[in-house]
Short mmCIF file of C-alpha atoms in Angstrom, two decimals:
data_model
loop_
_atom_site.label_atom_id
_atom_site.label_comp_id
_atom_site.label_asym_id
_atom_site.label_seq_id
_atom_site.Cartn_x
_atom_site.Cartn_y
_atom_site.Cartn_z
CA UNK A 1 5.12 -23.74 -13.08
CA UNK A 2 8.02 -25.66 -11.53
CA UNK A 3 10.47 -23.57 -13.58
CA UNK A 4 8.79 -20.41 -12.33
CA UNK A 5 9.06 -21.51 -8.69
CA UNK A 6 12.71 -22.53 -9.05
CA UNK A 7 13.57 -19.25 -10.73
CA UNK A 8 11.77 -17.29 -8.02
CA UNK A 9 13.68 -19.17 -5.36
CA UNK A 10 16.95 -18.14 -6.98
CA UNK A 11 15.70 -14.57 -7.25
CA UNK A 12 14.53 -14.50 -3.63
CA UNK A 13 17.92 -15.61 -2.39
CA UNK A 14 19.67 -12.97 -4.47
CA UNK A 15 17.26 -10.17 -3.74
CA UNK A 16 17.70 -9.98 0.01
CA UNK A 17 21.38 -10.71 0.60
CA UNK A 18 24.41 -8.61 -0.19
CA UNK A 19 28.09 -8.39 0.71
CA UNK A 20 28.89 -5.27 -1.29
CA UNK A 21 28.23 -2.59 1.32
CA UNK A 22 29.97 -2.71 4.67
CA UNK A 23 27.51 -0.26 6.25
CA UNK A 24 24.51 -2.51 5.60
CA UNK A 25 23.22 -5.41 7.62
CA UNK A 26 20.53 -8.08 7.49
CA UNK A 27 18.85 -9.31 10.69
CA UNK A 28 19.45 -12.93 11.58
CA UNK A 29 15.73 -13.82 11.80
CA UNK A 30 15.47 -14.18 8.00
CA UNK A 31 17.42 -13.18 4.93
CA UNK A 32 16.37 -9.71 3.76
CA UNK A 33 17.47 -6.96 1.45
CA UNK A 34 20.14 -4.97 3.33
CA UNK A 35 19.25 -1.74 5.05
CA UNK A 36 21.43 1.16 6.06
CA UNK A 37 21.86 1.36 9.80
CA UNK A 38 20.67 4.96 10.17
CA UNK A 39 16.85 5.24 10.39
CA UNK A 40 15.10 7.50 7.90
CA UNK A 41 13.09 9.94 9.99
CA UNK A 42 10.94 12.66 8.49
CA UNK A 43 11.22 16.03 10.20
CA UNK A 44 10.31 19.25 8.45
CA UNK A 45 7.87 22.14 8.52
CA UNK A 46 4.56 21.80 6.72
CA UNK A 47 2.86 24.29 4.40
CA UNK A 48 -0.47 23.55 6.04
CA UNK A 49 0.58 23.10 9.65
CA UNK A 50 2.98 24.91 12.00
CA UNK A 51 4.09 21.59 13.48
CA UNK A 52 6.64 19.12 12.18
CA UNK A 53 6.50 15.61 10.84
CA UNK A 54 8.36 13.02 12.91
CA UNK A 55 7.88 9.52 11.56
CA UNK A 56 10.42 6.76 11.15
CA UNK A 57 10.02 5.29 7.67
CA UNK A 58 13.11 3.09 7.68
CA UNK A 59 12.38 -0.44 6.49
CA UNK A 60 12.46 -2.04 9.95
CA UNK A 61 10.55 0.63 11.87
CA UNK A 62 7.89 -0.87 14.13
CA UNK A 63 4.31 -0.38 12.97
CA UNK A 64 2.19 1.27 15.67
CA UNK A 65 -0.84 -1.04 15.64
CA UNK A 66 -2.17 -0.30 19.16
CA UNK A 67 -2.56 3.40 18.34
CA UNK A 68 -4.32 2.48 15.08
CA UNK A 69 -6.85 0.30 16.90
CA UNK A 70 -7.52 2.96 19.55
CA UNK A 71 -7.94 5.61 16.84
CA UNK A 72 -10.31 3.38 14.87
CA UNK A 73 -12.61 2.42 17.72
CA UNK A 74 -12.52 5.49 19.97
CA UNK A 75 -11.88 8.48 17.69
CA UNK A 76 -13.13 8.09 14.13
CA UNK A 77 -16.11 5.73 14.36
CA UNK A 78 -14.83 2.62 12.58
CA UNK A 79 -17.04 -0.30 13.62
CA UNK A 80 -15.96 -3.95 13.73
CA UNK A 81 -17.95 -7.11 14.38
CA UNK A 82 -17.35 -9.17 17.51
CA UNK A 83 -14.18 -11.19 17.06
CA UNK A 84 -12.56 -8.91 14.49
CA UNK A 85 -8.93 -8.33 15.41
CA UNK A 86 -5.60 -7.46 13.90
CA UNK A 87 -2.85 -9.98 14.36
CA UNK A 88 0.82 -10.09 13.49
CA UNK A 89 2.28 -12.80 11.30
CA UNK A 90 5.64 -14.50 11.74
CA UNK A 91 7.59 -11.80 9.92
CA UNK A 92 9.75 -9.61 12.14
CA UNK A 93 9.07 -5.93 12.86
CA UNK A 94 5.29 -6.40 12.45
CA UNK A 95 5.67 -6.41 8.68
CA UNK A 96 2.66 -8.68 8.19
CA UNK A 97 -0.36 -7.37 10.08
CA UNK A 98 -3.72 -8.74 8.98
CA UNK A 99 -7.35 -9.14 10.02
CA UNK A 100 -8.76 -12.35 11.49
CA UNK A 101 -11.66 -13.39 13.71
CA UNK A 102 -11.57 -14.91 17.16
CA UNK A 103 -15.29 -15.79 17.00
CA UNK A 104 -17.57 -17.55 14.52
CA UNK A 105 -19.11 -15.14 11.98
CA UNK A 106 -22.34 -16.12 10.15
CA UNK A 107 -22.80 -15.48 6.43
CA UNK A 108 -23.85 -11.93 5.55
CA UNK A 109 -22.55 -10.33 8.73
CA UNK A 110 -21.19 -6.77 8.44
CA UNK A 111 -17.59 -7.41 9.46
CA UNK A 112 -16.31 -3.84 9.14
CA UNK A 113 -17.76 -0.36 8.68
CA UNK A 114 -15.65 2.69 7.73
CA UNK A 115 -17.25 6.15 7.39
CA UNK A 116 -16.93 7.85 4.01
CA UNK A 117 -15.06 10.82 5.50
CA UNK A 118 -12.11 8.58 6.41
CA UNK A 119 -11.70 7.05 2.95
CA UNK A 120 -9.05 8.36 0.56
CA UNK A 121 -10.68 8.68 -2.85
CA UNK A 122 -8.96 9.61 -6.10
CA UNK A 123 -12.13 11.28 -7.34
CA UNK A 124 -12.43 13.35 -4.15
CA UNK A 125 -8.75 14.27 -4.28
CA UNK A 126 -9.03 15.43 -7.89
CA UNK A 127 -12.18 17.42 -7.14
CA UNK A 128 -10.40 19.15 -4.25
CA UNK A 129 -6.90 19.61 -5.67
CA UNK A 130 -7.20 19.77 -9.47
CA UNK A 131 -7.20 23.54 -9.80
CA UNK A 132 -5.65 25.78 -12.51
CA UNK A 133 -2.47 26.03 -10.41
CA UNK A 134 -1.91 22.30 -11.02
CA UNK A 135 -1.56 22.79 -14.79
CA UNK A 136 2.25 22.86 -14.77
CA UNK A 137 2.44 19.81 -12.51
CA UNK A 138 0.14 17.85 -14.81
CA UNK A 139 2.16 18.88 -17.86
CA UNK A 140 5.16 17.12 -16.34
CA UNK A 141 3.03 14.05 -15.64
CA UNK A 142 1.81 13.84 -19.22
CA UNK A 143 5.27 14.63 -20.63
CA UNK A 144 6.54 11.32 -19.26
CA UNK A 145 3.47 9.45 -20.57
CA UNK A 146 2.10 8.92 -17.06
CA UNK A 147 -1.34 10.37 -17.71
CA UNK A 148 -2.94 6.94 -17.21
CA UNK A 149 -1.81 7.08 -13.58
CA UNK A 150 -3.38 10.45 -12.81
CA UNK A 151 -5.75 8.99 -10.20
CA UNK A 152 -2.85 7.42 -8.32
CA UNK A 153 -0.95 10.70 -8.69
CA UNK A 154 -3.66 12.70 -6.92
CA UNK A 155 -3.98 10.04 -4.21
CA UNK A 156 -0.24 10.37 -3.63
CA UNK A 157 -0.52 14.15 -3.34
CA UNK A 158 -3.36 13.82 -0.83
CA UNK A 159 -1.35 11.39 1.30
CA UNK A 160 1.76 13.59 1.13
CA UNK A 161 -0.30 16.53 2.36
CA UNK A 162 -1.42 14.50 5.37
CA UNK A 163 2.08 13.20 6.08
CA UNK A 164 3.35 16.77 5.96
CA UNK A 165 1.02 17.68 8.84
CA UNK A 166 2.67 15.10 11.07
CA UNK A 167 0.81 14.24 14.25
CA UNK A 168 -1.71 16.99 13.53
CA UNK A 169 -3.10 14.93 10.65
CA UNK A 170 -6.40 13.22 11.43
CA UNK A 171 -4.93 10.09 9.78
CA UNK A 172 -1.59 10.03 11.62
CA UNK A 173 -2.30 6.81 13.62
CA UNK A 174 -3.21 5.02 10.39
CA UNK A 175 -0.19 6.38 8.51
CA UNK A 176 2.13 5.34 11.33
CA UNK A 177 0.71 1.81 11.24
CA UNK A 178 1.56 1.20 7.59
CA UNK A 179 4.38 -1.10 6.45
CA UNK A 180 7.74 0.39 5.53
CA UNK A 181 9.25 -2.80 4.17
CA UNK A 182 8.19 -4.20 0.79
CA UNK A 183 9.31 -7.20 -1.22
CA UNK A 184 7.82 -6.20 -4.58
CA UNK A 185 9.67 -5.18 -7.72
CA UNK A 186 9.75 -1.47 -6.87
CA UNK A 187 11.90 -2.31 -3.84
CA UNK A 188 14.28 -4.57 -5.77
CA UNK A 189 17.88 -3.82 -6.59
CA UNK A 190 18.99 -3.79 -10.22
CA UNK A 191 20.65 -7.16 -9.69
CA UNK A 192 17.34 -8.65 -8.55
CA UNK A 193 15.82 -7.85 -11.94
CA UNK A 194 18.37 -10.01 -13.73
CA UNK A 195 17.08 -13.04 -11.78
CA UNK A 196 13.48 -12.71 -12.91
CA UNK A 197 11.70 -14.79 -15.57
CA UNK A 198 11.09 -12.88 -18.79
CA UNK A 199 7.37 -12.13 -18.28
CA UNK A 200 7.84 -11.01 -14.69
CA UNK A 201 10.84 -8.94 -15.73
CA UNK A 202 8.69 -7.08 -18.27
CA UNK A 203 6.04 -6.39 -15.62
CA UNK A 204 8.79 -5.35 -13.20
CA UNK A 205 10.19 -2.86 -15.68
CA UNK A 206 6.71 -1.36 -16.17
CA UNK A 207 6.11 -1.10 -12.40
CA UNK A 208 9.47 0.55 -11.79
CA UNK A 209 8.82 2.98 -14.64
CA UNK A 210 5.56 4.01 -12.96
CA UNK A 211 7.48 4.72 -9.77
CA UNK A 212 10.13 6.79 -11.58
CA UNK A 213 7.43 8.77 -13.40
CA UNK A 214 5.75 9.55 -10.08
CA UNK A 215 8.94 10.52 -8.24
CA UNK A 216 9.96 13.96 -6.96
CA UNK A 217 10.24 15.24 -10.56
CA UNK A 218 6.45 14.82 -10.96
CA UNK A 219 5.84 16.60 -7.64
CA UNK A 220 8.08 19.64 -8.09
CA UNK A 221 5.32 21.96 -9.37
CA UNK A 222 2.58 20.75 -7.00
CA UNK A 223 1.42 23.92 -5.17
CA UNK A 224 -0.06 21.98 -2.26
CA UNK A 225 3.28 20.68 -0.97
CA UNK A 226 6.30 22.28 0.66
CA UNK A 227 9.72 22.08 -1.00
CA UNK A 228 11.16 19.69 1.58
CA UNK A 229 8.62 16.94 1.04
CA UNK A 230 8.52 17.46 -2.74
CA UNK A 231 12.27 16.70 -2.86
CA UNK A 232 12.18 13.78 -0.44
CA UNK A 233 12.56 10.73 -2.70
CA UNK A 234 12.27 8.27 0.21
CA UNK A 235 8.90 9.51 1.38
CA UNK A 236 7.55 9.85 -2.18
CA UNK A 237 8.59 6.29 -2.98
CA UNK A 238 6.97 5.09 0.25
CA UNK A 239 3.73 6.87 -0.64
CA UNK A 240 3.87 5.31 -4.11
CA UNK A 241 4.03 1.88 -2.45
CA UNK A 242 1.07 2.73 -0.21
CA UNK A 243 -1.10 3.83 -3.12
CA UNK A 244 -0.25 1.01 -5.50
CA UNK A 245 -0.61 -1.77 -2.92
CA UNK A 246 -3.56 -0.45 -0.87
CA UNK A 247 -5.82 1.39 -3.33
CA UNK A 248 -8.52 -0.63 -5.07
CA UNK A 249 -11.24 0.20 -7.55
CA UNK A 250 -14.69 0.80 -6.09
CA UNK A 251 -17.49 -1.48 -7.39
CA UNK A 252 -19.55 0.14 -10.17
CA UNK A 253 -17.16 3.10 -10.25
CA UNK A 254 -13.87 4.15 -11.84
CA UNK A 255 -12.76 5.66 -8.54
CA UNK A 256 -9.70 4.39 -6.67
CA UNK A 257 -10.05 4.26 -2.87
CA UNK A 258 -7.90 3.48 0.15
CA UNK A 259 -9.97 2.40 3.13
CA UNK A 260 -8.16 2.71 6.49
CA UNK A 261 -8.58 -0.56 8.43
CA UNK A 262 -10.20 -2.05 5.31
CA UNK A 263 -6.66 -2.20 3.92
CA UNK A 264 -5.70 -4.75 6.60
CA UNK A 265 -7.37 -7.67 4.82
CA UNK A 266 -4.93 -10.10 3.24
CA UNK A 267 -5.47 -11.70 -0.17
CA UNK A 268 -7.37 -14.93 -0.89
CA UNK A 269 -7.23 -16.62 -4.25
CA UNK A 270 -10.53 -18.52 -4.30
CA UNK A 271 -12.85 -18.34 -1.27
CA UNK A 272 -12.68 -14.82 0.12
CA UNK A 273 -14.15 -14.30 3.56
CA UNK A 274 -15.06 -10.63 3.04
CA UNK A 275 -16.75 -8.81 0.17
CA UNK A 276 -16.35 -5.00 0.11
CA UNK A 277 -19.35 -2.79 -0.62
CA UNK A 278 -20.04 0.96 -0.62
CA UNK A 279 -23.44 2.53 0.03
CA UNK A 280 -24.79 5.59 -1.81
CA UNK A 281 -23.05 7.95 0.64
CA UNK A 282 -19.69 6.26 0.04
CA UNK A 283 -19.48 4.50 3.41
CA UNK A 284 -17.57 1.22 3.34
CA UNK A 285 -18.95 -2.12 4.48
CA UNK A 286 -17.22 -5.49 4.47
CA UNK A 287 -19.66 -8.42 4.58
CA UNK A 288 -18.85 -12.05 5.35
CA UNK A 289 -19.39 -14.26 2.31
CA UNK A 290 -19.88 -17.55 4.18
CA UNK A 291 -19.93 -18.95 7.72
CA UNK A 292 -16.45 -18.16 9.03
CA UNK A 293 -14.99 -20.23 11.86
CA UNK A 294 -13.17 -18.66 14.80
CA UNK A 295 -9.44 -18.45 14.21
CA UNK A 296 -9.82 -17.86 10.46
CA UNK A 297 -8.20 -15.01 8.53
CA UNK A 298 -10.46 -12.37 6.99
CA UNK A 299 -9.44 -11.89 3.37
CA UNK A 300 -10.44 -10.16 0.16
CA UNK A 301 -9.29 -10.59 -3.43
CA UNK A 302 -6.48 -8.38 -4.74
CA UNK A 303 -7.12 -9.43 -8.33
CA UNK A 304 -6.66 -12.32 -10.76
CA UNK A 305 -4.72 -14.98 -8.87
CA UNK A 306 -4.03 -16.91 -12.06
CA UNK A 307 -1.45 -14.28 -12.96
CA UNK A 308 1.36 -14.99 -10.45
CA UNK A 309 3.77 -12.63 -12.19
CA UNK A 310 1.61 -9.58 -11.54
CA UNK A 311 0.91 -10.58 -7.93
CA UNK A 312 4.61 -11.01 -7.26
CA UNK A 313 5.53 -7.77 -9.03
CA UNK A 314 2.88 -5.55 -7.43
CA UNK A 315 2.43 -7.10 -3.97
CA UNK A 316 5.58 -9.12 -3.41
CA UNK A 317 4.10 -12.59 -2.90
CA UNK A 318 3.52 -15.71 -4.97
CA UNK A 319 -0.01 -17.03 -4.50
CA UNK A 320 0.62 -20.74 -3.91
CA UNK A 321 -3.08 -21.37 -3.17
CA UNK A 322 -4.34 -20.21 -6.55
CA UNK A 323 -6.76 -22.79 -8.04
CA UNK A 324 -5.26 -22.21 -11.49
CA UNK A 325 -2.08 -20.64 -12.81
CA UNK A 326 -1.38 -19.04 -16.14
CA UNK A 327 2.29 -19.48 -17.04
CA UNK A 328 4.44 -19.61 -20.15
CA UNK A 329 6.19 -22.93 -20.75
#
């Protein structure tokens, strides 16, 4: 485990510093992977809307959290328990925004409610979008052996359709609140990969292959999208990151779902504060699992914490609080 931590420290130092490109910079607040100085702003006509998309997706764009909270409570009917709030961690540019409570919460309290109509579901997306006109698009997907990721593929298409609508999308405040900066393997440079331990490197290669398979090439025959967004590698890669870091399997179902506001819970390795649940209509509830003290984070489990390589590769963090760790010595 010590070898893994030392290796990761070397990797982390290498991954977010560079002197090879004069037009890049890293902010002084912490060492980060360099970013080009010109913001990446989406602006193009939509197939489904006469308006335009205008959203800054550059890595250090500020996340609009106030608009998200207003949208959630006043527009779309998301309900939160007393004390539930979103807070910003120490990372700059609001890169770490997570749920916590400012009041004590008893065991079994419904912490969060999200109506079914707001939830992005792979099954719903496939039911809506998987028509005969998608045959050529799916042939490309299966030709690169990416058929196992078909649920994520349709979630990506659904999100791209909403992004294409710009501010006319019902989900625009949520979309504009999402992180642009990631520290997982998909965001790494090629040099970063050479610094990884062998097991993590294998997982990294697999993750990056998924992203390449679901790039603009896989979108080129999708009839639901305009040509501009289908050829925009930056936005497609960003949507890939959203789907693979924020979509989770629904209990007692093979569906994959992204729950706006429910995706603001951070990860806990052992004692999670919140347990997700869906009723028969597909509405989302998050219930407290024990008596939670004021000032505590509200967290869920992202998966098996004893596999630090996967957590680092997919989500970009090493779970130092895991009660057990599986590693190769």
